[in-house]
mmCIF file of the C-alpha atoms, coordinates in Angstrom:
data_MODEL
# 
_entry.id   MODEL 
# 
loop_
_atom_site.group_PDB 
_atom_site.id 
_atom_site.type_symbol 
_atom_site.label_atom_id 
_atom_site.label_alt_id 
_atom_site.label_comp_id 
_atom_site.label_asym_id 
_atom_site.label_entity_id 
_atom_site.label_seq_id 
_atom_site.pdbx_PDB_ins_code 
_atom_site.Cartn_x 
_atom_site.Cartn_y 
_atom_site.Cartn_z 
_atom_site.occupancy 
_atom_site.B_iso_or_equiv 
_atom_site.pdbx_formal_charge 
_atom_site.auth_seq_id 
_atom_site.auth_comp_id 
_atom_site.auth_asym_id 
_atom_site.auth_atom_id 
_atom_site.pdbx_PDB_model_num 
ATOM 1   C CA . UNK A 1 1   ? 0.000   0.000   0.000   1.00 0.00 ? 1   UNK A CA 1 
ATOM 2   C CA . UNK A 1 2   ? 2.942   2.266   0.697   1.00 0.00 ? 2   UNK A CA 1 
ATOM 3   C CA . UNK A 1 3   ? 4.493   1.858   -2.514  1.00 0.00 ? 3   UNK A CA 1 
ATOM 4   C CA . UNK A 1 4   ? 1.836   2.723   -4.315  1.00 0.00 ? 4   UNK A CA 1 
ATOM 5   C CA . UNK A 1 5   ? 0.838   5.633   -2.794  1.00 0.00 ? 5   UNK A CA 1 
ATOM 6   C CA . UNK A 1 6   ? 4.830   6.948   -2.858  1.00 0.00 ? 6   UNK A CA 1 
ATOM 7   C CA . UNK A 1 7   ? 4.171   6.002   -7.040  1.00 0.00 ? 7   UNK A CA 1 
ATOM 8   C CA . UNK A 1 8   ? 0.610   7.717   -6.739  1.00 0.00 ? 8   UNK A CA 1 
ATOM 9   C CA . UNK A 1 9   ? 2.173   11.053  -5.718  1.00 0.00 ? 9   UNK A CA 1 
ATOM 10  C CA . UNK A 1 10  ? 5.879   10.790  -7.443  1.00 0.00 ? 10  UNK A CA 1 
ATOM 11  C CA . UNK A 1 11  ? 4.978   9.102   -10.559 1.00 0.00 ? 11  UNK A CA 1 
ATOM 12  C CA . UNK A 1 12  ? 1.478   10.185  -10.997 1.00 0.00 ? 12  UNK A CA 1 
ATOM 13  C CA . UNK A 1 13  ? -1.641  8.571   -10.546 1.00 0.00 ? 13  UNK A CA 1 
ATOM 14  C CA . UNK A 1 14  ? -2.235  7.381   -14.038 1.00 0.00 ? 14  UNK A CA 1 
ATOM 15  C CA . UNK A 1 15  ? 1.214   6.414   -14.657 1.00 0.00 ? 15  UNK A CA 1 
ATOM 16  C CA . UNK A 1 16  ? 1.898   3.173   -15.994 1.00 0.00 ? 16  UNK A CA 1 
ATOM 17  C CA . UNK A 1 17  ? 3.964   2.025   -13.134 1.00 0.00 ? 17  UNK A CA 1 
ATOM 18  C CA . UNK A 1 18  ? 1.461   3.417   -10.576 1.00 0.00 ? 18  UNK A CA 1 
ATOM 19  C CA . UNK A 1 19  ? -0.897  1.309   -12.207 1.00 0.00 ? 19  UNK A CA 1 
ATOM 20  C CA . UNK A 1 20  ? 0.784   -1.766  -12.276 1.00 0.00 ? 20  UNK A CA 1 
ATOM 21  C CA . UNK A 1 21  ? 1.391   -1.762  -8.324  1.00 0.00 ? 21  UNK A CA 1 
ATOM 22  C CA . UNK A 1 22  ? -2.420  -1.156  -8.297  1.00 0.00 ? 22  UNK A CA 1 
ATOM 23  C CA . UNK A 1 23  ? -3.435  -4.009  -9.876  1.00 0.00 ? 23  UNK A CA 1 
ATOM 24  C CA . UNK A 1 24  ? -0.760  -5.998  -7.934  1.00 0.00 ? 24  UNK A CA 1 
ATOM 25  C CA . UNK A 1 25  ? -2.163  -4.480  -4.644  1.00 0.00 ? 25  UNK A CA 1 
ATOM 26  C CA . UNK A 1 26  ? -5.595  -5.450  -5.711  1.00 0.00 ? 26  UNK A CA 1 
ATOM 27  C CA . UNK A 1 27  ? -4.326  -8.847  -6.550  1.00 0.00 ? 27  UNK A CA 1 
ATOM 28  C CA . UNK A 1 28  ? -2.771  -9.431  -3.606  1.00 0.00 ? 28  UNK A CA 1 
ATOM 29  C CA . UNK A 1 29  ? -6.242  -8.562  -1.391  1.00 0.00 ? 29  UNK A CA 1 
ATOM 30  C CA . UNK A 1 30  ? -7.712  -11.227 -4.121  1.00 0.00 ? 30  UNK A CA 1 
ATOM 31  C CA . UNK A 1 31  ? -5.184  -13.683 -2.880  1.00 0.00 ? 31  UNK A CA 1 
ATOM 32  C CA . UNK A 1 32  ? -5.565  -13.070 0.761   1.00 0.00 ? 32  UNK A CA 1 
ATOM 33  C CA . UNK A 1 33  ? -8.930  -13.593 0.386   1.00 0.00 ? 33  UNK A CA 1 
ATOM 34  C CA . UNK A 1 34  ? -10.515 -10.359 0.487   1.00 0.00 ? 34  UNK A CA 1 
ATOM 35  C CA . UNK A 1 35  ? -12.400 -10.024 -3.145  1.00 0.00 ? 35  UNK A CA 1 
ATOM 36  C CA . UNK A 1 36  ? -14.755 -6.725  -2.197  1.00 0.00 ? 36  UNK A CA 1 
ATOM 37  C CA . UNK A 1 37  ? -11.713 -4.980  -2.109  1.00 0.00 ? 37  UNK A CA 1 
ATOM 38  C CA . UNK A 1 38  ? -9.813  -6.500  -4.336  1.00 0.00 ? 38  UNK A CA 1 
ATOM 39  C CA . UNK A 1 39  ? -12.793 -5.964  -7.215  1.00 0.00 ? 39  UNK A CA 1 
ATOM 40  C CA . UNK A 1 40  ? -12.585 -1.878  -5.614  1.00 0.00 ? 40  UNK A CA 1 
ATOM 41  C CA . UNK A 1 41  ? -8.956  -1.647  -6.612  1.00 0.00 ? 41  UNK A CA 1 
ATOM 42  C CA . UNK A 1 42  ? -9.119  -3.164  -9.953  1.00 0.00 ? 42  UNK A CA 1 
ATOM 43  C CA . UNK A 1 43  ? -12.380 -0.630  -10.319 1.00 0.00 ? 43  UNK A CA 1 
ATOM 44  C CA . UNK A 1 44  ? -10.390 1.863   -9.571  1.00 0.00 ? 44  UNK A CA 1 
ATOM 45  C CA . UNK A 1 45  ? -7.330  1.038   -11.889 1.00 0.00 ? 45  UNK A CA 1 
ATOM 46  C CA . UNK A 1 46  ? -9.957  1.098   -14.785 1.00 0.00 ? 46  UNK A CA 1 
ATOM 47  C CA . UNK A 1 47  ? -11.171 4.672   -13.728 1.00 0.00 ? 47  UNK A CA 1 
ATOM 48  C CA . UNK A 1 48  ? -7.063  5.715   -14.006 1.00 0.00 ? 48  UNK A CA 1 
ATOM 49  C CA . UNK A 1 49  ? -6.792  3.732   -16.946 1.00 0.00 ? 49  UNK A CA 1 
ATOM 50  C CA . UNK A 1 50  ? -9.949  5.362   -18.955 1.00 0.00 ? 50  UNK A CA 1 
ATOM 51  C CA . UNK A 1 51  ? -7.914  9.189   -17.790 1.00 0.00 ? 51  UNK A CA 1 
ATOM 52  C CA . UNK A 1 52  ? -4.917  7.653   -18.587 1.00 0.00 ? 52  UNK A CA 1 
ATOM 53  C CA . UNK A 1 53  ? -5.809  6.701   -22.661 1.00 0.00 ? 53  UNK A CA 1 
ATOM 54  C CA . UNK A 1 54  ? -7.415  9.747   -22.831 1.00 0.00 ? 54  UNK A CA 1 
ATOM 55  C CA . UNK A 1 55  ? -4.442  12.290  -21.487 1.00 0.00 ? 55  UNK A CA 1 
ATOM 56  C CA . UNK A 1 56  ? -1.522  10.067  -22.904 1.00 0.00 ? 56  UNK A CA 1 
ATOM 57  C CA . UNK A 1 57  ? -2.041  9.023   -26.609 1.00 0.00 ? 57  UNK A CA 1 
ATOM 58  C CA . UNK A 1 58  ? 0.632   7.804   -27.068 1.00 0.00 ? 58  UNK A CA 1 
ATOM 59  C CA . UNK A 1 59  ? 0.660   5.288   -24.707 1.00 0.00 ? 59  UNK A CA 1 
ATOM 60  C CA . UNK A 1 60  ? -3.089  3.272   -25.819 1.00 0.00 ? 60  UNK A CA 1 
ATOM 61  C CA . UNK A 1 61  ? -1.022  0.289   -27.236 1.00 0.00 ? 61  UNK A CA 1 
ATOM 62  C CA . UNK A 1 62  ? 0.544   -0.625  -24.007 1.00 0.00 ? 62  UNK A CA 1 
ATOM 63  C CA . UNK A 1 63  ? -2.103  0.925   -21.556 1.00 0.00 ? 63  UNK A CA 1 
ATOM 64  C CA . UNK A 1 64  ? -4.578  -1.395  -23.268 1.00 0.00 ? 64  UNK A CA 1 
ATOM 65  C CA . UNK A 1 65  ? -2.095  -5.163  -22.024 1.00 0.00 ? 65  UNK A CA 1 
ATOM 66  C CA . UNK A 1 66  ? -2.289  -3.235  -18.631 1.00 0.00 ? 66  UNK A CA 1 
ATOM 67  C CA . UNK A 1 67  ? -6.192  -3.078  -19.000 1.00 0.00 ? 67  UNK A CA 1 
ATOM 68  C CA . UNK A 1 68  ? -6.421  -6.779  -20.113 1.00 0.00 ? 68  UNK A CA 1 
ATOM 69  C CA . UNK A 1 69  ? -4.689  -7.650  -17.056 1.00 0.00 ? 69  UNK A CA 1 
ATOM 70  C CA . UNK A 1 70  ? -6.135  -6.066  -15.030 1.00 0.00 ? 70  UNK A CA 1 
ATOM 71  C CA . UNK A 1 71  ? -9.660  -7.410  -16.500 1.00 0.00 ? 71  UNK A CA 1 
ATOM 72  C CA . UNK A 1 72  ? -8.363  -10.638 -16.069 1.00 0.00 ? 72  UNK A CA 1 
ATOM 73  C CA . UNK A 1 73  ? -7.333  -10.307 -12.650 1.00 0.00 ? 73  UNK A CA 1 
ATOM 74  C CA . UNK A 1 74  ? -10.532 -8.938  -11.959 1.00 0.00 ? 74  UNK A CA 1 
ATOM 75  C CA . UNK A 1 75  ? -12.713 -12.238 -13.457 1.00 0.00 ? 75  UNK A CA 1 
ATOM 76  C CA . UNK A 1 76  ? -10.927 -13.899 -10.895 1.00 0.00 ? 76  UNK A CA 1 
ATOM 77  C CA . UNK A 1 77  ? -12.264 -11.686 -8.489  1.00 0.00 ? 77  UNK A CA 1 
ATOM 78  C CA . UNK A 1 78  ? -15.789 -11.785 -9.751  1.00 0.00 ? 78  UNK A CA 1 
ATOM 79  C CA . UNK A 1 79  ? -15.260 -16.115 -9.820  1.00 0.00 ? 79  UNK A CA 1 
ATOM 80  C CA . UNK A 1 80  ? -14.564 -15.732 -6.257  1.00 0.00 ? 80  UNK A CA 1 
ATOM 81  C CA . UNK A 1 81  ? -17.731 -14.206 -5.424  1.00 0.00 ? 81  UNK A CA 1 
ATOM 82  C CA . UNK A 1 82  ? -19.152 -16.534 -7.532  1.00 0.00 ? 82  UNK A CA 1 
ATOM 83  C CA . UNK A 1 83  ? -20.414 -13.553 -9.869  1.00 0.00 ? 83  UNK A CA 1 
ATOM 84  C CA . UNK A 1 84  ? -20.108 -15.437 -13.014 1.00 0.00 ? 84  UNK A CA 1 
ATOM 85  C CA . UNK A 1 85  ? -22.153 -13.297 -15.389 1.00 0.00 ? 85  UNK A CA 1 
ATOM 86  C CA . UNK A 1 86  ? -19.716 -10.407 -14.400 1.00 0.00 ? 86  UNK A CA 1 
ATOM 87  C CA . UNK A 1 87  ? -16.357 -13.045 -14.999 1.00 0.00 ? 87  UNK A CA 1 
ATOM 88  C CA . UNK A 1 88  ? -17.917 -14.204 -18.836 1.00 0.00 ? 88  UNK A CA 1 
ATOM 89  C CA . UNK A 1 89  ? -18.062 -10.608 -19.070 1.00 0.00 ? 89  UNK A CA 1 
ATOM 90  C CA . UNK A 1 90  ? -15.294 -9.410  -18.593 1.00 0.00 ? 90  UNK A CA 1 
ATOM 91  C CA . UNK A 1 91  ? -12.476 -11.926 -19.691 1.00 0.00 ? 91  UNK A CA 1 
ATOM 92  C CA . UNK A 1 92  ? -14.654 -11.012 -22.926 1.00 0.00 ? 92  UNK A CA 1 
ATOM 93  C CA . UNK A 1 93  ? -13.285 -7.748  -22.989 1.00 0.00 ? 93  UNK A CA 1 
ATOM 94  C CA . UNK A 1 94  ? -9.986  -9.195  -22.394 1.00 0.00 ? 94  UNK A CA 1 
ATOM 95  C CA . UNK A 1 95  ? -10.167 -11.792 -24.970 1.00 0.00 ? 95  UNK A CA 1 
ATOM 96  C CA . UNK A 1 96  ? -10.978 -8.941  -27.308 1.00 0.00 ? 96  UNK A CA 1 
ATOM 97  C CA . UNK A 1 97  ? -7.837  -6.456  -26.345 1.00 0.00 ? 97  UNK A CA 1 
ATOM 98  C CA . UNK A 1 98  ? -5.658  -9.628  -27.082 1.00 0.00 ? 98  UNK A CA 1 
ATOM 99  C CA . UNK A 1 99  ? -6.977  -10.254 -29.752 1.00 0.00 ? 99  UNK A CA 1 
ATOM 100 C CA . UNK A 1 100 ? -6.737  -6.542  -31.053 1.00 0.00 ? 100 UNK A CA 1 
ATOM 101 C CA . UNK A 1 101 ? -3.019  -6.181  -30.053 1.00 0.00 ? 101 UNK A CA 1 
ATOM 102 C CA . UNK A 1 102 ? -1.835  -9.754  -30.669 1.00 0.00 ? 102 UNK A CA 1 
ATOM 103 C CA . UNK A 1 103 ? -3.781  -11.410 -33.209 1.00 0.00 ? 103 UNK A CA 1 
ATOM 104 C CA . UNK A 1 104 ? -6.338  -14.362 -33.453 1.00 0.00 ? 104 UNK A CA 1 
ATOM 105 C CA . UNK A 1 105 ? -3.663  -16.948 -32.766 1.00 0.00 ? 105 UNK A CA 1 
ATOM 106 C CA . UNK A 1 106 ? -1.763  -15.765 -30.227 1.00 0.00 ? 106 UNK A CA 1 
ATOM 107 C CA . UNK A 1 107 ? -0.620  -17.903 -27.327 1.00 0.00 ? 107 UNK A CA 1 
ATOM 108 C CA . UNK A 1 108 ? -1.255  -15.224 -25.476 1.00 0.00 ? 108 UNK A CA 1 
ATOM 109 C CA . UNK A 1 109 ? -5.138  -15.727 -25.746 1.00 0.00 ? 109 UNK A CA 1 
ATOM 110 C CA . UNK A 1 110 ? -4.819  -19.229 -23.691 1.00 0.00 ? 110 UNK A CA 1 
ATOM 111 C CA . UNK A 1 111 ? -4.866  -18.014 -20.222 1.00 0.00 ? 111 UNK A CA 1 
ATOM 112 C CA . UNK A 1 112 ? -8.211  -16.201 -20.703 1.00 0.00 ? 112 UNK A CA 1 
ATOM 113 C CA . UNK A 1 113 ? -10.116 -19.154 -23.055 1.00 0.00 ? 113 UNK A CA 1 
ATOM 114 C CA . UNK A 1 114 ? -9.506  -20.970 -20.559 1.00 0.00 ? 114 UNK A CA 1 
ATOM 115 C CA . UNK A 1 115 ? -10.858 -19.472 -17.529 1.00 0.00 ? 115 UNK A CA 1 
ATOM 116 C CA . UNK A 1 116 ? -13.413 -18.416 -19.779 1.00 0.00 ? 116 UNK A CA 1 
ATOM 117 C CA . UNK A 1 117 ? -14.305 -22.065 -20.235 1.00 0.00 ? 117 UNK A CA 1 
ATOM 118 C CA . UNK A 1 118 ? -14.184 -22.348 -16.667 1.00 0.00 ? 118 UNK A CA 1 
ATOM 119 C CA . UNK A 1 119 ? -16.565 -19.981 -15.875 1.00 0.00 ? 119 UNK A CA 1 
ATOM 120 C CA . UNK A 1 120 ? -18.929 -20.808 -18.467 1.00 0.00 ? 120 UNK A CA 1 
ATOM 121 C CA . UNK A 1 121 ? -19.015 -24.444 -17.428 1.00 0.00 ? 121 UNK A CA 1 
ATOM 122 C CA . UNK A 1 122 ? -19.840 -23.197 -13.995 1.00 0.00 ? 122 UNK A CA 1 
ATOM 123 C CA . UNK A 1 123 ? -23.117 -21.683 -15.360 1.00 0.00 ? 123 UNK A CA 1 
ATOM 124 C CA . UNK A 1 124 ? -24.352 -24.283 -17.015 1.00 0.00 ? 124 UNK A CA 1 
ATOM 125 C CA . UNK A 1 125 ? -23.155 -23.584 -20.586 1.00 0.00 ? 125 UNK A CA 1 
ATOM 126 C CA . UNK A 1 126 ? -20.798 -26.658 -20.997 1.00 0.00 ? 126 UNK A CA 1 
ATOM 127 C CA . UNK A 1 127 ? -21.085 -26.538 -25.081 1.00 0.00 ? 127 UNK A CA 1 
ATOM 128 C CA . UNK A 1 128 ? -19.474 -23.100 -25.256 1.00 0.00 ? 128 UNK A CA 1 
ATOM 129 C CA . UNK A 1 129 ? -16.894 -23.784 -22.000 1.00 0.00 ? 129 UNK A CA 1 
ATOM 130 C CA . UNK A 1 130 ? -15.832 -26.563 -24.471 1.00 0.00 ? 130 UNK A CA 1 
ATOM 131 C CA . UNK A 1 131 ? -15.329 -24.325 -27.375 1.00 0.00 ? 131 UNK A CA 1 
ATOM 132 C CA . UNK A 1 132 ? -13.385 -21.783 -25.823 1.00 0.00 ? 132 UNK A CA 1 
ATOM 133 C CA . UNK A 1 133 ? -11.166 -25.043 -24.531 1.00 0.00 ? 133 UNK A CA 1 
ATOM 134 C CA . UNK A 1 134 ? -10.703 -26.529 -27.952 1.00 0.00 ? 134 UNK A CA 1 
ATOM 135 C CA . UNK A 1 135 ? -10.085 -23.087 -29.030 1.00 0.00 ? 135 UNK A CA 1 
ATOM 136 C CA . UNK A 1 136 ? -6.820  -22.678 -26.190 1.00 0.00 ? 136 UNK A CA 1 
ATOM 137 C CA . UNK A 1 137 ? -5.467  -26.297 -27.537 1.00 0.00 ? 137 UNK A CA 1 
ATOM 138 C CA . UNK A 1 138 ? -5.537  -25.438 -30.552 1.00 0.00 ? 138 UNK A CA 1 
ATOM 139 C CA . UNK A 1 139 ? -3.163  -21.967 -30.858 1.00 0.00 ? 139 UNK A CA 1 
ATOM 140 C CA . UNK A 1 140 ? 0.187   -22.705 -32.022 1.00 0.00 ? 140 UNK A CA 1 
ATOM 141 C CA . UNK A 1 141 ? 3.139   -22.227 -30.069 1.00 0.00 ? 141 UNK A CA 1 
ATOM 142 C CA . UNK A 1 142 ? 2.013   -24.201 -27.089 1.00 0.00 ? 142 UNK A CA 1 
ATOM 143 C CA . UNK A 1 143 ? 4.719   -25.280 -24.429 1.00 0.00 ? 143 UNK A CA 1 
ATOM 144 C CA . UNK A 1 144 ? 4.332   -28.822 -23.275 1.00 0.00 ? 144 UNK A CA 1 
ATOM 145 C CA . UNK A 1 145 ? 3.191   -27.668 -19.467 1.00 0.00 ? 145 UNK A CA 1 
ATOM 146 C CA . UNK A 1 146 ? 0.498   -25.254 -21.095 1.00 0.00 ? 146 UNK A CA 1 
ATOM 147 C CA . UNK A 1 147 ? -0.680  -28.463 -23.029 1.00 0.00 ? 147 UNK A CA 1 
ATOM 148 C CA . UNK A 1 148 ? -1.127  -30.586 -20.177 1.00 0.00 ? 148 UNK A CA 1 
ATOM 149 C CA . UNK A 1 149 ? -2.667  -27.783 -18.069 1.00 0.00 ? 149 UNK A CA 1 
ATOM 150 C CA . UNK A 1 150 ? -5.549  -27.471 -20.538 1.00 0.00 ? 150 UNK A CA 1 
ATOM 151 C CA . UNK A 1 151 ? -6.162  -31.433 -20.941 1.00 0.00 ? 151 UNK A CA 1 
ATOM 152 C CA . UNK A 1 152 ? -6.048  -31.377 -16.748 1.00 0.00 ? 152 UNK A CA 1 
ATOM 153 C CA . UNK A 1 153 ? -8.489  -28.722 -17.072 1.00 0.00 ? 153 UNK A CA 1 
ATOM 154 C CA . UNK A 1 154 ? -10.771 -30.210 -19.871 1.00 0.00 ? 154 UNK A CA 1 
ATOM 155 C CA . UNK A 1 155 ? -10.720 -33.701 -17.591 1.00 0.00 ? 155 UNK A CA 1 
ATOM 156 C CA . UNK A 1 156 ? -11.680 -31.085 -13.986 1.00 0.00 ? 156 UNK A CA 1 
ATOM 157 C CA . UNK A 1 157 ? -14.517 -29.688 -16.150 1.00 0.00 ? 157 UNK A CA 1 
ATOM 158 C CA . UNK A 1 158 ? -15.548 -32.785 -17.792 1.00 0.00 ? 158 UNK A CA 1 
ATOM 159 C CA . UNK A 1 159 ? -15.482 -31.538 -21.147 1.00 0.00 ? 159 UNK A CA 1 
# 
């Protein structure tokens, strides 16, 4: 907390690195166990990040990975309140800032389809979860370990 509020007033609030320790902050409440607040910080990151675009051009391109993560940080604050709807929701979004920066393809896309998968198998839509699944094994460039994560997952959701 004390880091970023020395990054809040030295950096700026809407600078990049600022940001980061945000997320990371709001993470860390996520991981302790504490997902109100955790879902408040990464809230408020968005608010700095919509200023942020707006005041620094220049800067969308690599502003928008530090939205998708914090989106996808976020889903797995929304999972643990068991606020599905909101997840699907928003690892859309991120699924569609990948996509924009890195392309159709990328490897990069396999973290979100699959906890998109996840969460849509939790609300009952098991046909889609299973798309979104296929759709992870099937981007080139997979290491070995993310290979076997997704069949571990695909066997944990039944699919």
């Amino acid at each position: 907390e004390r880091a970023a509020d020395v990054l809040d007033q030295t950096a700026g609030p809407n600078n990049k690195v600022t940001l980061l320790a945000l997320i990371d902050l709001a993470t860390n409440r996520l991981e302790r166990g504490d997902a109100p607040a955790s879902l408040a910080g990464f809230r408020d990151v968005l608010t700095r990040l919509e200023h942020a675009e707006v005041n620094q051009a220049h800067a969308r391109q690599p502003l928008a990975a530090v939205r998708a993560g914090c989106l996808f940080s976020m889903a797995k604050g929304h999972v643990a309140m068991r606020e599905f709807a909101q997840a699907e929701t928003v690892l859309r979004d991120v699924l569609r800032l990948l996509e924009e920066r890195w392309g159709a393809k990328s490897p990069r896309l396999v973290g979100p389809c699959a906890e998109l998968a996840r969460v849509l198998v939790q609300q009952g839509k098991s046909e889609e979860g299973g798309a979104f699944l296929r759709r992870a094994s099937e981007l080139p460039d997979l290491k070995q370990t993310q290979r076997a994560s997704l069949a571990s997952l695909a066997t944990e959701l039944r699919l």
